[in-house]
Short mmCIF file of C-alpha atoms in Angstrom, two decimals:
data_model
loop_
_atom_site.label_atom_id
_atom_site.label_comp_id
_atom_site.label_asym_id
_atom_site.label_seq_id
_atom_site.Cartn_x
_atom_site.Cartn_y
_atom_site.Cartn_z
CA MET M 1 11.25 7.80 28.09
CA SER M 2 12.40 9.56 24.91
CA GLN M 3 14.93 7.66 22.80
CA LEU M 4 17.12 9.09 20.07
CA ALA M 5 19.43 7.40 17.56
CA ILE M 6 22.15 9.53 15.98
CA PRO M 7 23.45 8.05 12.71
CA THR M 8 27.24 8.14 12.36
CA ASN M 9 28.48 11.09 10.27
CA TYR M 10 24.94 12.12 9.38
CA LYS M 11 24.65 14.96 6.88
CA PRO M 12 21.30 15.97 5.33
CA LEU M 13 21.24 15.65 1.55
CA LEU M 14 18.95 18.67 1.23
CA SER M 15 18.92 22.05 2.97
CA VAL M 16 15.96 23.03 5.14
CA ARG M 17 14.56 25.17 2.33
CA GLU M 18 15.02 22.41 -0.26
CA THR M 19 13.42 19.98 2.19
CA GLU M 20 10.32 22.17 2.57
CA HIS M 21 9.93 22.29 -1.22
CA ALA M 22 10.49 18.54 -1.57
CA ILE M 23 7.88 17.76 1.11
CA VAL M 24 5.24 19.57 -0.94
CA MET M 25 6.28 17.74 -4.13
CA ILE M 26 6.21 14.32 -2.47
CA LYS M 27 2.78 14.88 -0.92
CA ASP M 28 1.24 16.26 -4.10
CA PHE M 29 2.69 13.52 -6.30
CA PHE M 30 1.97 10.56 -4.02
CA GLN M 31 -1.63 11.41 -3.19
CA LEU M 32 -2.43 11.83 -6.89
CA ALA M 33 -0.78 8.49 -7.66
CA LEU M 34 -2.63 6.78 -4.80
CA SER M 35 -6.03 8.23 -5.65
CA THR M 36 -5.64 7.25 -9.31
CA GLU M 37 -4.36 3.73 -8.55
CA LEU M 38 -7.16 2.87 -6.10
CA ASN M 39 -10.05 4.99 -7.47
CA LEU M 40 -10.19 7.23 -4.40
CA THR M 41 -11.88 10.60 -4.11
CA ARG M 42 -10.67 13.12 -1.55
CA VAL M 43 -12.94 14.06 1.36
CA THR M 44 -12.54 16.35 4.34
CA ALA M 45 -12.02 14.73 7.72
CA PRO M 46 -12.67 15.51 11.39
CA LEU M 47 -9.94 16.41 13.86
CA PHE M 48 -12.13 15.23 16.73
CA VAL M 49 -15.17 12.99 17.27
CA PRO M 50 -17.71 12.64 20.12
CA LYS M 51 -16.46 10.48 22.96
CA GLY M 52 -18.29 7.20 23.55
CA THR M 53 -19.40 6.53 19.96
CA GLY M 54 -16.72 3.97 19.14
CA LEU M 55 -15.63 6.05 16.13
CA ASN M 56 -12.14 6.79 17.40
CA ASP M 57 -9.26 4.42 16.72
CA ASP M 58 -8.27 2.64 19.93
CA LEU M 59 -4.82 1.72 18.53
CA ASN M 60 -3.44 -0.86 20.99
CA GLY M 61 -6.22 -0.20 23.48
CA VAL M 62 -4.07 1.54 26.09
CA GLU M 63 -3.35 4.95 24.54
CA ARG M 64 -5.33 7.84 26.02
CA ALA M 65 -7.12 10.16 23.62
CA VAL M 66 -6.79 13.91 24.12
CA THR M 67 -10.22 15.09 25.29
CA PHE M 68 -11.96 18.41 25.72
CA SER M 69 -15.49 19.67 26.39
CA VAL M 70 -17.57 21.96 24.17
CA LYS M 71 -19.26 24.84 25.99
CA ASP M 72 -22.00 25.37 23.40
CA MET M 73 -22.90 21.67 23.41
CA ASP M 74 -23.59 21.29 27.14
CA ASP M 75 -19.93 20.43 27.75
CA THR M 76 -20.21 17.32 25.57
CA PRO M 77 -16.80 15.56 25.66
CA MET M 78 -14.86 15.28 22.41
CA GLU M 79 -11.78 13.23 21.54
CA ILE M 80 -8.94 14.18 19.20
CA VAL M 81 -8.74 11.30 16.73
CA HIS M 82 -5.93 8.74 16.86
CA SER M 83 -6.77 7.83 13.28
CA LEU M 84 -9.89 7.60 11.13
CA ALA M 85 -9.94 3.80 10.77
CA LYS M 86 -13.63 3.46 11.68
CA TRP M 87 -14.91 6.90 10.70
CA LYS M 88 -13.98 6.20 7.06
CA ARG M 89 -16.16 3.11 6.91
CA VAL M 90 -19.16 5.12 8.01
CA LYS M 91 -18.25 7.82 5.48
CA VAL M 92 -18.07 5.53 2.42
CA THR M 93 -21.35 3.94 3.49
CA ASP M 94 -23.10 7.27 3.82
CA LEU M 95 -21.69 8.40 0.45
CA GLU M 96 -23.15 5.21 -1.11
CA LEU M 97 -19.98 4.61 -3.10
CA PRO M 98 -20.02 1.58 -5.44
CA LYS M 99 -17.72 -1.40 -5.12
CA GLY M 100 -14.19 -0.64 -6.32
CA PHE M 101 -14.30 3.03 -5.33
CA GLY M 102 -13.33 4.77 -2.13
CA ILE M 103 -12.06 7.84 -0.33
CA TYR M 104 -8.84 9.28 1.01
CA THR M 105 -8.22 12.18 3.34
CA ASP M 106 -5.53 14.10 5.19
CA MET M 107 -5.69 12.79 8.73
CA ASN M 108 -4.16 14.89 11.50
CA ALA M 109 -4.01 13.52 15.02
CA ILE M 110 -2.45 14.01 18.43
CA ARG M 111 -1.13 10.93 20.21
CA SER M 112 -0.05 12.20 23.61
CA ASP M 113 1.12 8.78 24.84
CA GLU M 114 3.70 8.26 22.07
CA GLU M 115 7.25 7.56 23.21
CA LEU M 116 9.14 10.21 21.29
CA ASP M 117 12.08 9.10 19.16
CA ASN M 118 13.37 9.37 15.58
CA ILE M 119 10.13 8.12 14.03
CA HIS M 120 7.42 8.79 16.65
CA SER M 121 5.89 12.20 17.25
CA LEU M 122 3.01 13.68 19.23
CA TYR M 123 1.69 14.93 15.91
CA VAL M 124 0.55 12.33 13.40
CA ASP M 125 -0.22 13.09 9.77
CA GLN M 126 -1.20 10.42 7.29
CA TRP M 127 -3.30 9.68 4.26
CA ASP M 128 -6.22 7.64 5.55
CA TRP M 129 -7.98 5.72 2.77
CA GLU M 130 -10.94 3.35 2.54
CA LEU M 131 -12.12 1.25 -0.40
CA VAL M 132 -15.52 -0.41 -0.87
CA VAL M 133 -15.27 -4.15 -1.57
CA GLY M 134 -17.71 -7.03 -1.93
CA GLU M 135 -18.21 -9.57 0.82
CA GLU M 136 -16.86 -12.20 -1.55
CA ASP M 137 -13.68 -10.12 -2.02
CA ARG M 138 -12.60 -10.35 1.61
CA THR M 139 -9.61 -12.58 0.80
CA ILE M 140 -5.85 -12.61 1.08
CA TYR M 141 -5.71 -12.23 -2.70
CA LEU M 142 -7.35 -8.81 -2.62
CA LEU M 143 -5.07 -7.73 0.22
CA ARG M 144 -1.96 -8.70 -1.74
CA ASP M 145 -3.23 -7.01 -4.89
CA VAL M 146 -3.90 -3.68 -3.16
CA VAL M 147 -0.53 -3.79 -1.40
CA LYS M 148 1.19 -4.25 -4.77
CA ARG M 149 -0.71 -1.29 -6.20
CA ILE M 150 0.27 0.94 -3.29
CA TYR M 151 3.86 -0.24 -3.63
CA ARG M 152 3.78 0.84 -7.28
CA CYS M 153 2.88 4.33 -6.06
CA LEU M 154 5.89 4.27 -3.74
CA LYS M 155 8.17 3.24 -6.61
CA ARG M 156 6.87 6.03 -8.84
CA THR M 157 7.36 8.58 -6.08
CA GLU M 158 10.91 7.40 -5.49
CA PHE M 159 11.79 7.95 -9.14
CA PHE M 160 9.99 11.32 -9.13
CA ILE M 161 12.26 12.52 -6.31
CA TYR M 162 15.41 11.07 -7.88
CA ASP M 163 14.58 12.83 -11.15
CA ARG M 164 14.66 16.16 -9.27
CA TYR M 165 17.37 15.44 -6.70
CA ASP M 166 19.89 13.04 -8.20
CA CYS M 167 21.75 12.86 -4.89
CA ILE M 168 18.87 10.69 -3.60
CA LYS M 169 19.39 7.33 -5.28
CA PRO M 170 16.48 4.84 -5.68
CA ILE M 171 16.82 1.85 -3.37
CA LEU M 172 13.38 0.19 -3.29
CA PRO M 173 13.42 -3.34 -4.79
CA GLU M 174 11.32 -4.01 -7.88
CA GLU M 175 8.87 -6.20 -5.96
CA ILE M 176 7.61 -6.24 -2.40
CA THR M 177 7.92 -9.50 -0.43
CA PHE M 178 4.95 -10.94 1.48
CA ILE M 179 5.53 -12.75 4.78
CA PHE M 180 3.05 -14.06 7.35
CA ALA M 181 3.77 -12.98 10.92
CA GLU M 182 3.18 -16.61 11.97
CA ASP M 183 5.87 -17.89 9.60
CA LEU M 184 8.25 -15.16 10.65
CA GLN M 185 7.86 -16.09 14.31
CA LYS M 186 8.37 -19.78 13.58
CA SER M 187 11.53 -19.06 11.58
CA TYR M 188 13.06 -16.85 14.27
CA PRO M 189 11.45 -17.88 17.58
CA GLY M 190 14.32 -16.49 19.64
CA LEU M 191 13.95 -12.95 18.31
CA THR M 192 11.54 -10.20 19.31
CA ALA M 193 8.99 -8.96 16.78
CA LYS M 194 11.07 -5.83 16.16
CA GLU M 195 14.23 -7.88 15.66
CA ARG M 196 12.38 -10.08 13.16
CA GLU M 197 11.23 -6.98 11.29
CA ASN M 198 14.77 -5.63 11.14
CA LEU M 199 16.07 -8.92 9.79
CA VAL M 200 13.57 -9.33 6.94
CA ALA M 201 13.49 -5.62 6.07
CA GLU M 202 17.26 -5.57 5.60
CA LYS M 203 17.15 -8.85 3.66
CA TYR M 204 14.38 -7.92 1.22
CA GLY M 205 14.31 -4.10 1.25
CA ALA M 206 10.52 -3.96 1.31
CA VAL M 207 8.14 -6.42 3.00
CA PHE M 208 4.49 -6.72 3.89
CA ILE M 209 3.97 -8.66 7.11
CA ILE M 210 0.51 -10.28 7.13
CA GLY M 211 -1.49 -11.04 10.26
CA ILE M 212 -1.01 -8.30 12.85
CA GLY M 213 -3.05 -8.62 16.03
CA ALA M 214 -3.73 -12.31 16.62
CA PRO M 215 -1.58 -14.26 19.10
CA LEU M 216 1.26 -16.20 17.48
CA ALA M 217 2.74 -19.53 18.58
CA ASP M 218 4.45 -17.87 21.55
CA GLY M 219 1.12 -16.45 22.70
CA ARG M 220 1.92 -12.85 21.75
CA PRO M 221 0.80 -10.90 18.67
CA HIS M 222 3.43 -9.56 16.28
CA ASP M 223 2.12 -6.10 17.17
CA GLY M 224 -0.99 -4.64 18.74
CA ARG M 225 -4.22 -3.98 16.84
CA ALA M 226 -7.58 -2.80 18.05
CA PRO M 227 -10.33 -5.45 17.70
CA ASP M 228 -12.84 -3.38 15.75
CA TYR M 229 -11.43 -2.33 12.39
CA ASP M 230 -8.84 -4.67 10.78
CA ASP M 231 -9.72 -8.36 10.50
CA TRP M 232 -6.87 -10.27 12.13
CA ILE M 233 -8.79 -13.38 13.21
CA THR M 234 -10.23 -14.79 9.96
CA GLU M 235 -8.41 -17.77 8.44
CA THR M 236 -6.93 -17.15 5.00
CA GLY M 237 -7.48 -20.71 3.74
CA ASP M 238 -3.83 -21.80 3.84
CA GLY M 239 -3.43 -22.40 7.54
CA HIS M 240 -2.80 -18.77 8.40
CA ARG M 241 -4.89 -16.08 10.06
CA GLY M 242 -5.19 -12.40 9.31
CA LEU M 243 -6.40 -10.16 6.50
CA ASN M 244 -4.26 -7.19 7.47
CA GLY M 245 -0.63 -6.21 7.77
CA ASP M 246 2.16 -3.63 7.83
CA LEU M 247 4.18 -2.33 4.89
CA ILE M 248 7.79 -2.04 6.02
CA VAL M 249 10.95 -0.90 4.23
CA TRP M 250 14.62 -0.89 5.21
CA ASN M 251 15.72 2.57 6.35
CA PRO M 252 19.32 3.08 5.16
CA VAL M 253 19.88 6.11 7.41
CA LEU M 254 18.67 4.62 10.71
CA LYS M 255 19.65 1.05 9.73
CA CYS M 256 16.36 -0.44 10.84
CA ALA M 257 12.93 -1.58 9.70
CA PHE M 258 10.70 1.39 8.93
CA GLU M 259 6.90 1.10 8.82
CA LEU M 260 5.27 3.27 6.18
CA SER M 261 1.74 1.93 6.22
CA SER M 262 -0.73 -0.24 8.09
CA MET M 263 -3.75 -1.60 6.24
CA GLY M 264 -6.24 -4.40 6.09
CA ILE M 265 -9.59 -5.79 5.10
CA ARG M 266 -12.09 -4.59 7.68
CA VAL M 267 -14.02 -6.77 10.10
CA SER M 268 -17.28 -8.44 9.14
CA PRO M 269 -20.03 -8.62 11.77
CA GLU M 270 -18.86 -12.16 12.59
CA SER M 271 -15.17 -11.33 12.92
CA LEU M 272 -15.98 -8.20 14.93
CA LEU M 273 -17.81 -10.27 17.54
CA ALA M 274 -14.99 -12.84 17.61
CA GLN M 275 -12.32 -10.17 18.05
CA LEU M 276 -14.26 -8.32 20.74
CA GLU M 277 -14.52 -11.60 22.65
CA ALA M 278 -10.83 -12.32 22.12
CA ARG M 279 -9.95 -8.93 23.63
CA ASN M 280 -12.50 -9.22 26.45
CA CYS M 281 -14.48 -6.16 25.45
CA PRO M 282 -17.84 -7.50 24.15
CA GLU M 283 -19.60 -4.48 25.65
CA ARG M 284 -18.32 -2.36 22.76
CA LYS M 285 -20.95 -3.91 20.50
CA GLU M 286 -23.47 -1.46 22.00
CA LEU M 287 -21.56 1.60 20.73
CA TYR M 288 -22.75 3.58 17.69
CA PHE M 289 -20.16 2.31 15.21
CA HIS M 290 -20.30 -1.28 16.36
CA SER M 291 -24.09 -1.49 16.43
CA ARG M 292 -24.26 -0.11 12.87
CA LEU M 293 -21.76 -2.70 11.72
CA LEU M 294 -23.51 -5.58 13.48
CA SER M 295 -26.87 -4.54 12.04
CA GLY M 296 -25.44 -4.90 8.53
CA SER M 297 -25.81 -1.22 7.64
CA LEU M 298 -22.09 -0.59 6.95
CA ARG M 299 -20.41 -1.48 3.66
CA PHE M 300 -17.67 -4.10 3.43
CA THR M 301 -14.39 -2.25 3.04
CA MET M 302 -10.65 -2.37 3.28
CA GLY M 303 -8.45 0.54 4.19
CA GLY M 304 -5.39 1.85 5.90
CA GLY M 305 -3.12 4.74 6.70
CA ILE M 306 0.11 5.91 5.07
CA GLY M 307 2.34 8.19 7.10
CA GLN M 308 2.96 11.47 5.31
CA SER M 309 5.92 12.70 7.36
CA ARG M 310 7.37 9.20 7.46
CA LEU M 311 7.11 8.91 3.68
CA CYS M 312 8.92 12.23 3.28
CA MET M 313 11.48 11.22 5.89
CA TYR M 314 12.22 8.00 4.01
CA PHE M 315 12.40 9.46 0.49
CA LEU M 316 14.52 12.44 1.58
CA ARG M 317 16.84 10.22 3.67
CA LYS M 318 16.23 12.07 6.92
CA ALA M 319 17.33 10.86 10.35
CA HIS M 320 14.42 12.30 12.36
CA ILE M 321 10.73 12.76 11.63
CA GLY M 322 11.06 16.28 13.02
CA GLU M 323 12.97 17.13 9.83
CA THR M 324 9.76 16.66 7.82
CA GLN M 325 7.10 17.95 10.23
CA VAL M 326 6.70 20.53 12.99
CA SER M 327 6.08 19.09 16.45
CA VAL M 328 7.24 19.47 20.04
CA TRP M 329 10.32 17.69 21.34
CA PRO M 330 12.13 17.49 24.71
CA ASP M 331 14.86 20.12 25.12
CA SER M 332 17.45 17.39 25.51
CA MET M 333 16.44 15.87 22.16
CA ARG M 334 16.56 19.24 20.41
CA LYS M 335 20.04 19.82 21.78
CA GLN M 336 21.28 16.39 20.66
CA CYS M 337 19.82 16.89 17.19
CA ALA M 338 21.37 20.33 16.82
CA GLU M 339 24.79 18.97 17.79
CA ALA M 340 24.42 16.15 15.23
CA GLY M 341 23.34 18.42 12.37
CA ILE M 342 19.72 17.23 12.44
CA ALA M 343 17.64 20.32 11.66
CA LEU M 344 14.24 19.94 13.36
CA LEU M 345 11.56 22.09 11.74
#
């Protein structure tokens, strides 16, 4: 069921034409900042991958991939990617990149099972990135350090936009706050995960919630994660679990928590097996990606995705992701947006 929130007295700060120009500026500026900050080189990426290889991102494990057959390949089934979480790890391995260097790419996907609203679209565009690390570097300290470096890129981009459109005032705090999902649940056991996110995002302005995927004290994870890319089961050494997380900011237009990025240190062979068992899908270890990882032939990495349209939506103070990307929306939603002055592209 499609859901739509209409902010009270919403008025876009930029015209449609100005918005189109600003989208290009944000994307060009941010990807240069990101690639420089993390030593990433740009690579081309697939829109689809062969079905049954384990290369596609399974997201929460219930979303259906868009599939099609290829006539000139004996009707071999292909899947439109959900993201490139696992494909990137194979790519950096095959490129033989040294520790401390990585890749980024423009990832375009179709997620046909998305529930369409202000921030969710059938069309997904993000910067997918992957960085080679050492086995000894798979720690919470590296995760925090990389998050801070990405946050610096966000801060620079915010000033870049303000310098060109002074009607868009900077609001990001100087520092990002780190919170474990386990601690958040213990502090607010009566709230849902989304309500907890809203509370801390409004309080701090920008937070990174660590440990997404493992069951919390109430038996439920903070949010879903597939078992075969981020490491959400390894102990961090301070009584917590999880080497991954979500970067969330407070959205002043929608008045809610707003996820810009998901990232994490990737599974080791040991944590992959543990997470497959935890999700009752040990048979996946026979797939192409999983067997390469378990054989030790894939590099240790960390990586993530940063939503391009979401980033533009946030920095340009838009009420709907359809103001920063072209997608398909229900007629009823288009009508509501038109009546509220929300110009869908």
